[in-house]
Coordinates of C-alpha atoms and ligand atoms in Angstrom, one line a residue:
M1 CA -22.2 21.0 200.4
T2 CA -23.9 19.6 203.0
T3 CA -22.7 17.1 206.1
K4 CA -24.9 13.9 206.7
T5 CA -24.8 12.1 210.0
P6 CA -25.9 8.4 210.6
N7 CA -29.0 10.3 212.7
S8 CA -29.8 12.4 209.2
S9 CA -33.2 11.7 208.3
N10 CA -31.9 10.4 204.9
S11 CA -30.7 7.4 207.2
D12 CA -31.8 3.6 206.8
A13 CA -35.0 4.0 207.8
A14 CA -36.1 6.8 205.0
L15 CA -33.7 5.1 202.3
A16 CA -33.0 1.0 202.3
G17 CA -35.0 -2.0 202.4
G18 CA -39.0 -1.8 202.7
H19 CA -42.3 -1.7 200.2
E20 CA -42.0 2.1 200.9
A21 CA -38.0 2.4 199.9
T22 CA -38.8 0.4 196.9
T23 CA -41.8 2.0 196.0
A24 CA -39.9 5.6 196.2
S25 CA -37.1 4.1 194.2
R26 CA -39.2 2.9 191.3
R27 CA -40.8 5.8 191.4
D28 CA -37.7 7.9 191.5
F29 CA -36.1 5.7 189.2
L30 CA -39.4 6.2 186.4
T31 CA -39.0 9.8 187.0
M32 CA -35.3 9.7 186.2
A33 CA -35.8 7.7 183.2
A34 CA -38.9 9.4 181.7
G35 CA -37.1 12.7 182.4
G36 CA -34.0 11.5 180.4
M37 CA -36.2 11.0 178.0
C38 CA -37.6 14.3 177.8
A39 CA -34.4 15.6 177.7
L40 CA -32.9 13.7 174.8
G41 CA -36.2 15.3 173.2
A42 CA -35.6 18.7 174.2
G43 CA -31.9 18.8 173.1
V44 CA -32.0 19.1 169.4
A45 CA -34.3 22.2 169.7
L46 CA -32.4 23.6 173.1
V47 CA -28.5 23.6 171.9
P48 CA -28.0 27.0 171.3
F49 CA -29.0 28.1 174.9
V50 CA -27.0 24.9 176.5
D51 CA -24.0 27.1 177.2
S52 CA -25.8 29.4 179.1
M53 CA -28.2 26.9 181.0
N54 CA -24.7 25.1 182.2
P55 CA -24.6 24.9 186.1
A56 CA -22.1 27.3 187.9
A57 CA -19.5 26.0 189.9
D58 CA -21.5 26.3 192.8
T59 CA -24.2 24.0 192.2
L60 CA -21.7 21.7 190.8
A61 CA -20.2 21.8 194.5
A62 CA -23.1 21.1 196.5
A63 CA -23.5 18.1 194.5
S64 CA -21.8 16.4 196.8
I65 CA -22.0 15.7 200.4
E66 CA -19.4 14.9 203.5
V67 CA -20.6 12.1 205.4
D68 CA -19.7 11.6 209.2
I69 CA -19.3 7.7 209.4
S70 CA -17.7 8.1 213.0
K71 CA -20.6 6.6 214.8
V72 CA -20.7 3.2 212.0
Q73 CA -19.7 0.4 214.1
P74 CA -18.0 -2.7 212.1
G75 CA -20.7 -5.0 210.9
Q76 CA -23.1 -2.0 210.3
G77 CA -24.2 0.8 208.0
M78 CA -25.8 3.8 207.3
T79 CA -27.3 5.0 203.8
V80 CA -27.4 8.3 203.0
S81 CA -29.1 10.3 199.8
W82 CA -26.5 11.7 197.6
R83 CA -27.6 13.6 193.9
G84 CA -31.3 11.8 194.7
K85 CA -29.9 8.3 195.2
P86 CA -29.2 6.1 198.2
V87 CA -25.8 5.6 198.9
F88 CA -24.7 2.8 201.2
I89 CA -22.1 2.8 203.6
R90 CA -20.6 -0.6 205.2
R91 CA -18.1 -0.8 207.7
R92 CA -17.2 -4.3 206.8
T93 CA -15.7 -6.6 209.7
P94 CA -12.8 -8.8 209.3
E95 CA -15.0 -12.0 208.1
E96 CA -16.4 -9.7 205.6
I97 CA -13.1 -8.6 204.1
A98 CA -11.7 -12.1 204.1
E99 CA -14.7 -13.3 202.6
A100 CA -15.1 -10.6 199.2
E101 CA -11.5 -11.1 199.2
K102 CA -11.4 -14.6 198.7
A103 CA -14.2 -14.8 195.7
S104 CA -12.6 -16.4 192.9
L105 CA -12.5 -13.9 189.5
A106 CA -14.4 -16.6 187.7
D107 CA -17.0 -17.3 189.9
L108 CA -18.5 -13.5 189.4
K109 CA -21.1 -12.5 186.7
D110 CA -19.3 -9.2 186.8
P111 CA -15.5 -10.0 187.2
Q112 CA -14.2 -7.2 189.6
A113 CA -11.5 -8.2 192.3
D114 CA -12.6 -6.6 195.7
K115 CA -9.2 -4.3 196.1
D116 CA -10.6 -2.6 193.1
R117 CA -14.1 -1.5 194.8
V118 CA -12.8 -0.4 198.1
Q119 CA -10.0 2.4 199.1
K120 CA -9.9 1.4 202.5
P121 CA -10.8 -2.8 203.0
E122 CA -12.8 -1.7 206.1
W123 CA -15.3 0.9 204.4
L124 CA -17.6 -0.2 201.5
V125 CA -19.5 2.5 199.3
L126 CA -21.7 2.0 197.0
I127 CA -24.7 3.2 195.4
G128 CA -27.9 1.7 196.4
I129 CA -29.9 0.6 193.3
C130 CA -30.4 -2.6 192.1
T131 CA -28.6 -3.2 188.6
H132 CA -31.5 -5.2 187.5
L133 CA -34.8 -2.4 187.5
G134 CA -33.5 -0.2 190.0
C135 CA -35.1 -1.4 193.2
V136 CA -33.1 -0.2 196.8
P137 CA -31.5 -3.7 198.1
L138 CA -32.1 -4.6 202.1
G139 CA -29.3 -5.2 203.7
T140 CA -27.4 -2.3 205.1
K141 CA -29.1 -2.1 208.2
A142 CA -28.2 -5.4 210.3
T143 CA -31.7 -6.4 211.2
E144 CA -32.6 -6.8 207.6
T145 CA -32.1 -9.7 205.4
R146 CA -28.7 -9.9 203.6
G147 CA -29.1 -13.0 201.3
E148 CA -27.1 -16.0 200.4
Y149 CA -24.0 -14.0 200.2
Q150 CA -24.2 -11.8 203.4
G151 CA -24.3 -8.8 201.3
W152 CA -27.7 -6.6 200.0
F153 CA -30.7 -9.1 198.6
C154 CA -33.3 -7.0 196.5
P155 CA -36.5 -9.3 197.2
C156 CA -38.0 -7.3 193.9
H157 CA -36.8 -10.4 191.8
G158 CA -34.0 -12.0 194.0
S159 CA -30.8 -10.8 193.4
A160 CA -28.3 -11.2 195.8
Y161 CA -25.3 -9.0 196.2
D162 CA -21.9 -10.0 198.1
T163 CA -20.1 -8.2 201.0
S164 CA -18.2 -6.4 198.0
G165 CA -21.6 -5.2 196.4
R166 CA -20.8 -8.0 193.5
I167 CA -23.6 -9.4 191.9
R168 CA -23.6 -13.2 192.9
Q169 CA -26.9 -14.3 192.5
G170 CA -30.5 -13.5 190.5
P171 CA -31.0 -11.0 186.7
A172 CA -29.0 -8.2 188.1
P173 CA -26.2 -7.8 185.4
T174 CA -23.6 -6.2 187.5
N175 CA -22.6 -5.3 190.4
L176 CA -23.9 -2.3 192.4
E177 CA -21.9 0.9 191.2
V178 CA -19.0 2.1 193.4
P179 CA -19.6 6.3 193.3
P180 CA -16.8 8.5 193.3
Y181 CA -15.4 9.5 196.6
N182 CA -12.7 10.0 198.9
F183 CA -11.6 10.0 202.7
V184 CA -11.4 13.9 203.6
S185 CA -10.3 12.1 207.4
D186 CA -10.5 8.8 209.2
T187 CA -13.9 9.6 210.3
V188 CA -15.3 11.5 206.9
I189 CA -15.9 10.7 203.7
K190 CA -16.5 13.1 200.8
I191 CA -19.1 11.6 198.0
G192 CA -19.1 13.0 195.1
Ligands
LIG201 S1 -34.8 -5.0 190.7 FE1 -33.4 -6.0 192.2 S2 -34.0 -7.9 191.3 FE2 -35.2 -6.7 190.1

């Protein structure tokens, strides 16, 4: 298990937004896709060996991270890396929470109530990968464009997410995914 802080090398600048991050995301996505196909192809031949190759418990445990969120102010966010994916953590303002809660499910492409996407209304935790083609949307940093719905904006093809990370505009088919996580304390989140 590793601990991430807002000053981690895997923070906003490294992972969210910008052409470089977008390019890296595409590369990771393509790598994962290629890896997935390889795994499928090899699956038949390797079945007898699968048991002996299962990851040990300590390896699985290392796949979770604890994140110090104590320095994130309302309206700000941070990005950490979990299992090779960017995870957005935003501390929402009362206005952002109200905006997310008042959205009518009838207006949503992928209807989901805000209360079903958060454990504490103030904190939103999302996989930072656009559900269209896998770019990393902008908006975690307050200086980045957040799109019409003030959540995140994916400039690749114009998908706009709201303050609950739900798709509201553009080609992305589904909401930004919520990863498994829990609060270890008021200032530490465990992801994974
Ligand atoms: S990858 Fe985000 S809109 Fe296409």
